[in-house]
Short mmCIF file of C-alpha atoms and ligand atoms in Angstrom, two decimals:
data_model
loop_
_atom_site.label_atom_id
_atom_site.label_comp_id
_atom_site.label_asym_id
_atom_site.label_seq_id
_atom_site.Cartn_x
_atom_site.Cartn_y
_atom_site.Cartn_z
CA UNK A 1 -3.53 -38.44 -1.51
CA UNK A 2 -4.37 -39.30 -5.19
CA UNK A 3 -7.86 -37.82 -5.98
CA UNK A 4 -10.19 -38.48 -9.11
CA UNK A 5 -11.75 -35.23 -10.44
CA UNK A 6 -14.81 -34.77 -13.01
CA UNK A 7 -15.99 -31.96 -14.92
CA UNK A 8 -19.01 -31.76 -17.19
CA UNK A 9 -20.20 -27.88 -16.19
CA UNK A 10 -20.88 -26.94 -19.99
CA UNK A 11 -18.99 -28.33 -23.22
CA UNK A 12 -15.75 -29.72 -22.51
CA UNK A 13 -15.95 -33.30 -20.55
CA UNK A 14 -13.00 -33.54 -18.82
CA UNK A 15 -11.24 -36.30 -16.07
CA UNK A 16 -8.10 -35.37 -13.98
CA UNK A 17 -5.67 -36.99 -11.50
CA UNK A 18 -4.24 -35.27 -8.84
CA UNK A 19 -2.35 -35.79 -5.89
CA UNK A 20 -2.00 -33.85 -2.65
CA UNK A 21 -3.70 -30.88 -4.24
CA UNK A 22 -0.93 -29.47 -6.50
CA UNK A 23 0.49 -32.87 -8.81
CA UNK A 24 -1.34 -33.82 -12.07
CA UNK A 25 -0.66 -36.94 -12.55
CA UNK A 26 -2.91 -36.77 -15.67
CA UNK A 27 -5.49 -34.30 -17.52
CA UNK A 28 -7.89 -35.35 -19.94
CA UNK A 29 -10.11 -32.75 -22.15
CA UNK A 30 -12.76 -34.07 -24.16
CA UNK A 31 -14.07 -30.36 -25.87
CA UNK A 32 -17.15 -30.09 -27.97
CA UNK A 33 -16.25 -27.14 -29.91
CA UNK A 34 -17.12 -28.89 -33.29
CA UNK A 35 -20.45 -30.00 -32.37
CA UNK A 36 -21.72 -26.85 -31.22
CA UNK A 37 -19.57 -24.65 -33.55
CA UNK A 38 -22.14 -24.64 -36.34
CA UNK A 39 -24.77 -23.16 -33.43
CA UNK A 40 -22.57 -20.36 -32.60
CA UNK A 41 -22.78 -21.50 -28.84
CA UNK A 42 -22.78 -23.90 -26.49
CA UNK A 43 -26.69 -25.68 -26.91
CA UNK A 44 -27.19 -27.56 -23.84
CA UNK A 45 -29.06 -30.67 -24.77
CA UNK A 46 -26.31 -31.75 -27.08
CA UNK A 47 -23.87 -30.75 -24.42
CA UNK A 48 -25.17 -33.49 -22.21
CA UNK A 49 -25.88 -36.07 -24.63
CA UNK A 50 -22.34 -36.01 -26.15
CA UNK A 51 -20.62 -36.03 -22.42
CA UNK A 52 -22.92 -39.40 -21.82
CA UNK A 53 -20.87 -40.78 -25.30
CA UNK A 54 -17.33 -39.32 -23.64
CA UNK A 55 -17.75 -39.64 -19.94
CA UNK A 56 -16.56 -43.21 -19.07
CA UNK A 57 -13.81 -43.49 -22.09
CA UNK A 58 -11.79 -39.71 -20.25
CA UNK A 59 -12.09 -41.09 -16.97
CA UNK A 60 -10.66 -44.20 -18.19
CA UNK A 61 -8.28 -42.31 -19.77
CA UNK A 62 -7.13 -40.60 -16.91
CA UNK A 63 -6.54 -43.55 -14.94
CA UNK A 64 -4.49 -44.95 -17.68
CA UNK A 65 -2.08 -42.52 -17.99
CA UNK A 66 -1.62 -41.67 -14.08
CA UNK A 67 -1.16 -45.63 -13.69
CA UNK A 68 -4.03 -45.61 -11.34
CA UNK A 69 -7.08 -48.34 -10.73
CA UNK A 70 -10.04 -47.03 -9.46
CA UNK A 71 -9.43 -49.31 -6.47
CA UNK A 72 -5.93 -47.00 -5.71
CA UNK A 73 -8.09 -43.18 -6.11
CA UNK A 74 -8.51 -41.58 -2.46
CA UNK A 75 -11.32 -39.90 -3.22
CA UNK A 76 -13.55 -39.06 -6.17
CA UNK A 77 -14.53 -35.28 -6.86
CA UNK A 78 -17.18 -33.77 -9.47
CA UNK A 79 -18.12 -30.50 -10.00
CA UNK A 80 -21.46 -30.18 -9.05
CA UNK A 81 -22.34 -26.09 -9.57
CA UNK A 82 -22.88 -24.06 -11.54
CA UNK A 83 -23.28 -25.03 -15.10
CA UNK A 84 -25.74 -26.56 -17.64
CA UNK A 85 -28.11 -28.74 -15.48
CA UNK A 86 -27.95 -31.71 -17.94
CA UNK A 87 -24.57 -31.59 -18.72
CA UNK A 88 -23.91 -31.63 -14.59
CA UNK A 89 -25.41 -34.67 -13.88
CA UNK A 90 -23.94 -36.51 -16.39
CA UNK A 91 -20.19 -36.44 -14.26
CA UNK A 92 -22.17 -36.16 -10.99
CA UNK A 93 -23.87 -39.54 -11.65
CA UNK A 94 -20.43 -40.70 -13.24
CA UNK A 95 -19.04 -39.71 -9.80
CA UNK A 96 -21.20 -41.41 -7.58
CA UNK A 97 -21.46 -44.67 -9.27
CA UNK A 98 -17.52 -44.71 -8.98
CA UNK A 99 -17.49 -43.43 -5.98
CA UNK A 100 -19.94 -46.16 -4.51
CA UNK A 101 -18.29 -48.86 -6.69
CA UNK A 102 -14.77 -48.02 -4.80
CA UNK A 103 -16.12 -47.33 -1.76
CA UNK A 104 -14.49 -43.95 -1.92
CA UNK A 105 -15.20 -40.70 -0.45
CA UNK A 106 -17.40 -38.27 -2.94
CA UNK A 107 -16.31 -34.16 -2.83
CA UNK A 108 -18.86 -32.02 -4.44
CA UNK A 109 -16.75 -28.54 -5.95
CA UNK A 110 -17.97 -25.81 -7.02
CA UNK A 111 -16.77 -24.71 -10.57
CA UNK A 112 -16.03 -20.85 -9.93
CA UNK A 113 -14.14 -21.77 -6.65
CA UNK A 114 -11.81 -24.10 -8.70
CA UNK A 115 -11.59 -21.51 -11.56
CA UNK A 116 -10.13 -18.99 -8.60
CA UNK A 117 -8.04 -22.33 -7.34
CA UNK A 118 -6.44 -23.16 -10.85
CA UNK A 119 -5.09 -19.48 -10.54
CA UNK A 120 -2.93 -20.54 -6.96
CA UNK A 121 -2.61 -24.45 -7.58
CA UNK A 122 1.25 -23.86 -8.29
CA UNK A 123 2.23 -21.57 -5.63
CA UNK A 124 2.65 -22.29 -1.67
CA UNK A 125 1.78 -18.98 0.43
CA UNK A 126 -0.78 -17.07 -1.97
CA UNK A 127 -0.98 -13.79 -0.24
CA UNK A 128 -4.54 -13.49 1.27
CA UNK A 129 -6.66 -12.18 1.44
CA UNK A 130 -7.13 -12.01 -2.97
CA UNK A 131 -9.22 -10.09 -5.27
CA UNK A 132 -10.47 -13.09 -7.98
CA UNK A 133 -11.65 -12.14 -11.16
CA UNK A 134 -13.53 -15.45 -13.21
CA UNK A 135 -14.10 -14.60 -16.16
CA UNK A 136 -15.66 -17.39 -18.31
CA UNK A 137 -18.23 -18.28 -21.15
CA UNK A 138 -20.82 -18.26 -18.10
CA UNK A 139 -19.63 -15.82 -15.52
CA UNK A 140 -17.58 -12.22 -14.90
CA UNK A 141 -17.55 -12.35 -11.50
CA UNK A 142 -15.12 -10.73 -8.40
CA UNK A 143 -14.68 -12.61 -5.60
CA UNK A 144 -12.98 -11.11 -2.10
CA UNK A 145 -10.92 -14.28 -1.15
CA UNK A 146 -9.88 -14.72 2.74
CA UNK A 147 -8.97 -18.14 2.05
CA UNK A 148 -8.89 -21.09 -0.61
CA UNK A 149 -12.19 -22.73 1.29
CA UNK A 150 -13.87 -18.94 1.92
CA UNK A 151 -14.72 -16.87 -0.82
CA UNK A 152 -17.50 -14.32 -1.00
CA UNK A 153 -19.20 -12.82 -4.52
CA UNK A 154 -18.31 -8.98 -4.33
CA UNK A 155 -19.86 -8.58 -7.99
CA UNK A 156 -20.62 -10.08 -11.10
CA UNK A 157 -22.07 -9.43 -14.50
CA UNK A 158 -25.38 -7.44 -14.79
CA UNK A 159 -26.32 -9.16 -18.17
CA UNK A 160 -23.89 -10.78 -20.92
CA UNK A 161 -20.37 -12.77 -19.44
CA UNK A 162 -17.08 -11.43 -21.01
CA UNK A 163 -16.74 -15.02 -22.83
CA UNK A 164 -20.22 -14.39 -24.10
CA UNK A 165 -19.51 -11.07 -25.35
CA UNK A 166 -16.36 -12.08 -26.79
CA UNK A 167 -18.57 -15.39 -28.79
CA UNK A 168 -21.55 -13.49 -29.82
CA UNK A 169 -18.97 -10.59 -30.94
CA UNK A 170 -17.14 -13.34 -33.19
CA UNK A 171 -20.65 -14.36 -34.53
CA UNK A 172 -21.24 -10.40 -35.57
CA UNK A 173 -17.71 -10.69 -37.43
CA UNK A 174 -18.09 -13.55 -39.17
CA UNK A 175 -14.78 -14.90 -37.00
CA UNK A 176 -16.66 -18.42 -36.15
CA UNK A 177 -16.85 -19.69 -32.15
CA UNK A 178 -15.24 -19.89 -29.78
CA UNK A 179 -15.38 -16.44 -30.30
CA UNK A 180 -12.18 -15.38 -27.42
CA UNK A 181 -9.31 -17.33 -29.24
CA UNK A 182 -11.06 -16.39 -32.45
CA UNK A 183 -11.33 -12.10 -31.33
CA UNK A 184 -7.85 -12.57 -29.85
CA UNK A 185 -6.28 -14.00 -32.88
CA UNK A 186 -8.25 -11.17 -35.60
CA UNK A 187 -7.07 -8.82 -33.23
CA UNK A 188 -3.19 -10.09 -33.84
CA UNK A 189 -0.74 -7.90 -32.04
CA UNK A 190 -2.76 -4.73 -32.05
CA UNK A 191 -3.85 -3.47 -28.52
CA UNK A 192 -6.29 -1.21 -29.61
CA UNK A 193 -8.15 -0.07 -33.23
CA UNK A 194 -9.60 3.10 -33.95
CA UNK A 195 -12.85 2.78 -32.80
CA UNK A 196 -13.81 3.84 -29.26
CA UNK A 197 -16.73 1.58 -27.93
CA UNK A 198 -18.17 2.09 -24.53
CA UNK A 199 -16.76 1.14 -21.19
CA UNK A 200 -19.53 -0.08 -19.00
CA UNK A 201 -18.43 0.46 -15.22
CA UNK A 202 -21.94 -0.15 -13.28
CA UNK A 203 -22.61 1.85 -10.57
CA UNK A 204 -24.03 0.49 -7.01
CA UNK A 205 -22.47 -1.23 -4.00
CA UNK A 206 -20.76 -4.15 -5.96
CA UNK A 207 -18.25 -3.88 -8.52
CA UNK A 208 -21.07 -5.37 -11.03
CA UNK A 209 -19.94 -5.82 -15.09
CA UNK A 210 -22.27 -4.85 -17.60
CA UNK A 211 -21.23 -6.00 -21.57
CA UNK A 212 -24.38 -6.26 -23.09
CA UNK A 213 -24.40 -2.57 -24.28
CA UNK A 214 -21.26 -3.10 -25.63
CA UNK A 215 -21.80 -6.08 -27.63
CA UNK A 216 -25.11 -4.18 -29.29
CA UNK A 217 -22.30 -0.97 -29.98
CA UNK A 218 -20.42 -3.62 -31.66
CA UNK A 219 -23.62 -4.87 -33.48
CA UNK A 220 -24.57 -1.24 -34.41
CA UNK A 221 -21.13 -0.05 -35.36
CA UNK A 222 -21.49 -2.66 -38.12
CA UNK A 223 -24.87 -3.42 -39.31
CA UNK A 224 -26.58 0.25 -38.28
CA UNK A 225 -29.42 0.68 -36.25
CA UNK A 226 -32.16 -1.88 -37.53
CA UNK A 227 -35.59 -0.90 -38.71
CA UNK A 228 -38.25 -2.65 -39.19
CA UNK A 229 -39.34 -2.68 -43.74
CA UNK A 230 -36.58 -3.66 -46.25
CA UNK A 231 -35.57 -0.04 -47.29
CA UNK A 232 -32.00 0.50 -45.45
CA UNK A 233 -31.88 3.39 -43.48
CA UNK A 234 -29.30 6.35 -43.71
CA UNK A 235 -27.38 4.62 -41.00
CA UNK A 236 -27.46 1.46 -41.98
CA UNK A 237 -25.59 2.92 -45.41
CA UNK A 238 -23.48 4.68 -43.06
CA UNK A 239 -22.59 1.12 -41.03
CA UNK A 240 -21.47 -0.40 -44.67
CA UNK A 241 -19.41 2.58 -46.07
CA UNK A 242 -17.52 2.33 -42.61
CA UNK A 243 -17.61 -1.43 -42.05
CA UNK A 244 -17.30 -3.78 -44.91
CA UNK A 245 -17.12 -7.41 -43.65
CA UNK A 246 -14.76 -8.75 -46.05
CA UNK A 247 -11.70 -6.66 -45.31
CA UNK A 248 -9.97 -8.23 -42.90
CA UNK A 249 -8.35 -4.90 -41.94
CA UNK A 250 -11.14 -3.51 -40.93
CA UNK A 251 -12.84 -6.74 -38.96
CA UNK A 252 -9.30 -6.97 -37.06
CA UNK A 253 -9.60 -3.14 -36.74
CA UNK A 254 -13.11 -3.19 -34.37
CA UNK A 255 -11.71 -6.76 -32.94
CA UNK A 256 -9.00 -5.21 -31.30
CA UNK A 257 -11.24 -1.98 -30.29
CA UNK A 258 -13.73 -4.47 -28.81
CA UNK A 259 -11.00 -6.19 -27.21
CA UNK A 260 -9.66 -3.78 -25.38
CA UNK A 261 -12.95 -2.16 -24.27
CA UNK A 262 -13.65 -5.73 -22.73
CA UNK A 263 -9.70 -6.20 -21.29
CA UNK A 264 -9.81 -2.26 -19.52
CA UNK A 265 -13.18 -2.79 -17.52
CA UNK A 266 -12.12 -5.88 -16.16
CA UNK A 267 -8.78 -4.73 -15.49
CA UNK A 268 -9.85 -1.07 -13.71
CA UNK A 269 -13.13 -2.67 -11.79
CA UNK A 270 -10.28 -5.63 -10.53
CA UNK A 271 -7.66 -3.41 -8.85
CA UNK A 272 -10.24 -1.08 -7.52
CA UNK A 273 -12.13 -3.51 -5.96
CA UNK A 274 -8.55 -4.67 -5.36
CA UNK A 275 -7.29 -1.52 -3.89
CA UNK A 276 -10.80 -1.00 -1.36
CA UNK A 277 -10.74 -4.49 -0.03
CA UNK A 278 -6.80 -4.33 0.85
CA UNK A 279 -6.36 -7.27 -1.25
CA UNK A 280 -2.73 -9.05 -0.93
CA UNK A 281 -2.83 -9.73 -4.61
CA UNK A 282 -5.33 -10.53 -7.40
CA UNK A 283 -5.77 -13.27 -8.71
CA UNK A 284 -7.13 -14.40 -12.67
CA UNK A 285 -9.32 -17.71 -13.49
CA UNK A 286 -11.99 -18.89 -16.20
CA UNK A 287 -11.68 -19.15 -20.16
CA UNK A 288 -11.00 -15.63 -20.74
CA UNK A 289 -8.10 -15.68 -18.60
CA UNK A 290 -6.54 -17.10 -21.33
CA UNK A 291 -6.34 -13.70 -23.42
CA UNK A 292 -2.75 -12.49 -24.06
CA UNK A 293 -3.85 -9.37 -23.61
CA UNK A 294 -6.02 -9.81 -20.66
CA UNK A 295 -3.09 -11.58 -19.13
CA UNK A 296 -0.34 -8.54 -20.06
CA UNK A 297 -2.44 -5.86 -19.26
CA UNK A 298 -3.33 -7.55 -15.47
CA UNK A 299 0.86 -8.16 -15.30
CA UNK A 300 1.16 -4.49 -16.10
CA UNK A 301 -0.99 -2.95 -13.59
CA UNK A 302 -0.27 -5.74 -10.74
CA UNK A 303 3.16 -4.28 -11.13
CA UNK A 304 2.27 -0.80 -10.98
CA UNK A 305 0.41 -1.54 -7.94
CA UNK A 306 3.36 -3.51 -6.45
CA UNK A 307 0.93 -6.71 -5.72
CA UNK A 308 1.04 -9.73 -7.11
CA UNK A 309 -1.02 -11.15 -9.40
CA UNK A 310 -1.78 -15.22 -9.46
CA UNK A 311 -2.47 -16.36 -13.26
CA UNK A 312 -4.02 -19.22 -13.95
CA UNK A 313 -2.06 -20.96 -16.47
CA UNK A 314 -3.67 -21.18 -20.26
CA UNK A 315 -4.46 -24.69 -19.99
CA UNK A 316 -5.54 -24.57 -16.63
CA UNK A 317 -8.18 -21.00 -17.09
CA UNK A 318 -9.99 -23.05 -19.64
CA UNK A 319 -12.41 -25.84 -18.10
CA UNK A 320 -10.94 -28.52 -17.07
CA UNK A 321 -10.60 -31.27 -14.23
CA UNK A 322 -7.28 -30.44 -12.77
CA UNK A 323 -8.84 -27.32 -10.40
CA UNK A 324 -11.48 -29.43 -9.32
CA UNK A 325 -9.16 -32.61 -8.37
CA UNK A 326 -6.99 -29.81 -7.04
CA UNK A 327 -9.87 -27.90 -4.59
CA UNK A 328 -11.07 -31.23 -3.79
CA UNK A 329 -8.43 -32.21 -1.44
CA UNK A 330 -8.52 -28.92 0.32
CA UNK A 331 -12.20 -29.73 0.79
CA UNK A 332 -11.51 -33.30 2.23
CA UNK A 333 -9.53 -31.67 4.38
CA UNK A 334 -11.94 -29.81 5.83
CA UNK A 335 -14.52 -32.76 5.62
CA UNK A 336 -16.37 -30.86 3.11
CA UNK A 337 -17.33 -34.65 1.95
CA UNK A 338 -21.12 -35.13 0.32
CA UNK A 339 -23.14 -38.39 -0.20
CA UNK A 340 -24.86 -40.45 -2.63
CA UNK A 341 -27.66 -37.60 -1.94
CA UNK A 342 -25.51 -34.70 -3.36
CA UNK A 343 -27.84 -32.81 -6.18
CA UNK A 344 -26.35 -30.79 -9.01
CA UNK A 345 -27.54 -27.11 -8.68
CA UNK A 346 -27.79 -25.03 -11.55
CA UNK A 347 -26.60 -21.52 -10.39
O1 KG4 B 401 -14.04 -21.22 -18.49
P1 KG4 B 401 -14.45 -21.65 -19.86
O2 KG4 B 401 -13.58 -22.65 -20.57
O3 KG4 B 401 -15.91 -22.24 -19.85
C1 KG4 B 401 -16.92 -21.68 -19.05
O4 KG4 B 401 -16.99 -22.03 -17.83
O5 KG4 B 401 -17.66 -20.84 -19.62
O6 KG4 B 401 -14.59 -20.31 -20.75
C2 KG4 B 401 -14.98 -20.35 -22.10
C3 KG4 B 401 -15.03 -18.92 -22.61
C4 KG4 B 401 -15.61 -18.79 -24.02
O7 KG4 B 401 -16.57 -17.76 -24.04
C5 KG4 B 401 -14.39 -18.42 -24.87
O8 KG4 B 401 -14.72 -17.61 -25.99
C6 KG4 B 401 -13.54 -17.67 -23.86
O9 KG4 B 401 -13.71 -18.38 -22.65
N1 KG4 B 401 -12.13 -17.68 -24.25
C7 KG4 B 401 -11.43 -16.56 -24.53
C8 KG4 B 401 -10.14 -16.99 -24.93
N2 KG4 B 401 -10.09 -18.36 -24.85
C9 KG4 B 401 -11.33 -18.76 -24.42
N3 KG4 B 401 -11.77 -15.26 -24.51
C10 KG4 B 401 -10.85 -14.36 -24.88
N4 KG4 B 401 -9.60 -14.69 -25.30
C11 KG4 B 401 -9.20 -15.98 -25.34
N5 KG4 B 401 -7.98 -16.31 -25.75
ZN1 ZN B 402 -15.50 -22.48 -16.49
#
């Protein structure tokens, strides 16, 4: 079964082909990284008006390269939650109107539940149930997962995603956006630096994330505490004798340091929540996912907790269309089909 899948959830406009659930036959990525790069973030209006420009000439592309007509697709898929409302709609209406042209089935997918399916699209007898950690530019969120099709929200972030942290971090060090391949790549091959920033582990029922107060101990570390008049204050002297922007020693130096805070939260709140659900293994999805290491440090403690861990694969933890043509034909399957009706839903 060869299915169509569409994804528009935030910046990159993307168009798939996949068969049976586990064969790309193609995978188109439009991103938008240059358009919103001077913004420092993702701004959503231009999001959607630029996948409007991109939209018809990826899909096209994806049909050219898997040697498919629209006429020989099964079924068409589009993510239709969560993401950027605008930017949404754009492949949902893409969707339907193909999906109507063909006469084809439409399969509404939800983005996190492919970001946790890109993470066991390669492997035949995942060992449920899974701990999945997403962690994108959007979410930080654990889900307890009995089954591809049934996944339930254990926790998620209180405030800031990891991504964001990671992007508004960059922005602080001058390192440009995206700010994860940007942190990761300051950082170089040092696991840690010298300086110690907090490790948020909110309390509660959930395992819940919390990395706004680390992203301001980032901001503080650097610039001081701000004040309001133009007179800098003693610790704002103190932040420049101890941080100067322009050595790149130094910005590497509190990348790494935030790094690793970031990378040892997720990792510790994952194989406890892990360890109390009886999880068969854990599995890794979303943008962030794509951190070397993120990725190492999750191998490392997988092991140590003789469980396996299910990694999305680099190109396949960043957005994309493959996970959602993937899901899709698991949610055929189970006649999880939706009509010409189907909304886009924010959250
Ligand atoms: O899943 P994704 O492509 O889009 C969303 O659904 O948000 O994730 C994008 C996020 C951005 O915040 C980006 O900075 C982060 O993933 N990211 C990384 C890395 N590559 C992308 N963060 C840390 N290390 C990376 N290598
Ligand atoms: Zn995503």
């Amino acid at each position: 079964m060869k299915i169509l899948g569409i994804e528009t959830s935030c910046d990159e406009c993307a168009a798939a082909m996949v068969e049976d659930g586990r064969t790309p036959l193609s995978h188109v990525v439009s991103s938008q990284v240059e358009v919103h790069a001077p913004f420092g973030g993702v701004v959503p209006e231009i999001a959607s008006r630029r996948h409007l420009e991109t939209i018809l000439p990826v899909i096209d592309e994806a049909l050219t390269v898997a040697k498919v007509t629209a006429q020989d697709v099964d079924a068409v898929a589009v993510t239709n939650r969560p993401g950027l409302i605008g930017a949404l709609l754009v492949g949902l209406s893409a969707a339907k109107g193909l999906a109507l042209a063909a006469k084809k089935p439409l399969i509404p997918v939800d983005h996190i539940a492919a970001h946790v399916y890109a993470s066991v699209m390669d492997r035949s007898n995942p060992s449920f149930p899974l701990t999945g950690l997403v962690v994108s530019g959007g979410h930080t969120s654990l889900y307890h997962v009995r089954s591809i099709l049934d996944m339930e929200r254990i926790g998620a972030t209180l405030d800031d995603a990891a991504g964001e942290a990671f992007d508004k971090v960059a922005a602080i060090l001058g390192l440009g956006y995206p700010g994860g391949p940007a942190i990761e790549g300051a950082a170089g091959s040092r696991k840690q630096g010298s300086v110690n920033f907090p490790r948020s582990l909110p309390g509660g029922d959930q395992w819940n994330f919390s990395f706004s107060g680390l992203k301001t101990a980032v901001l503080y570390y650097c610039r001081g505490v701000p004040k309001k008049g133009r007179e800098r204050t003693r610790e704002q002297e103190e932040a420049a004798r101890r941080f100067d922007p322009s050595d790149p020693d130094r910005v590497a130096d509190v990348a790494a340091s935030f790094q690793a805070a970031v990378v040892d939260v997720l990792v510790e709140r994952t194989f406890h929540a892990a360890k109390a659900m009886r999880s068969g293994g854990v599995a890794l999805g979303g943008g962030v996912a794509a951190n070397t290491l993120l990725r190492d440090r999750m191998t490392e403690e997988a092991d140590r907790h003789g469980i396996p861990l299910y990694l999305a694969s680099r190109e396949l933890a960043t957005d994309n269309a493959v996970m959602v043509a993937g899901l899709a034909y698991h949610l055929y399957r189970a006649g999880r089909i939706g009509g010409l009706d189907t909304d886009a839903y924010p959250r």
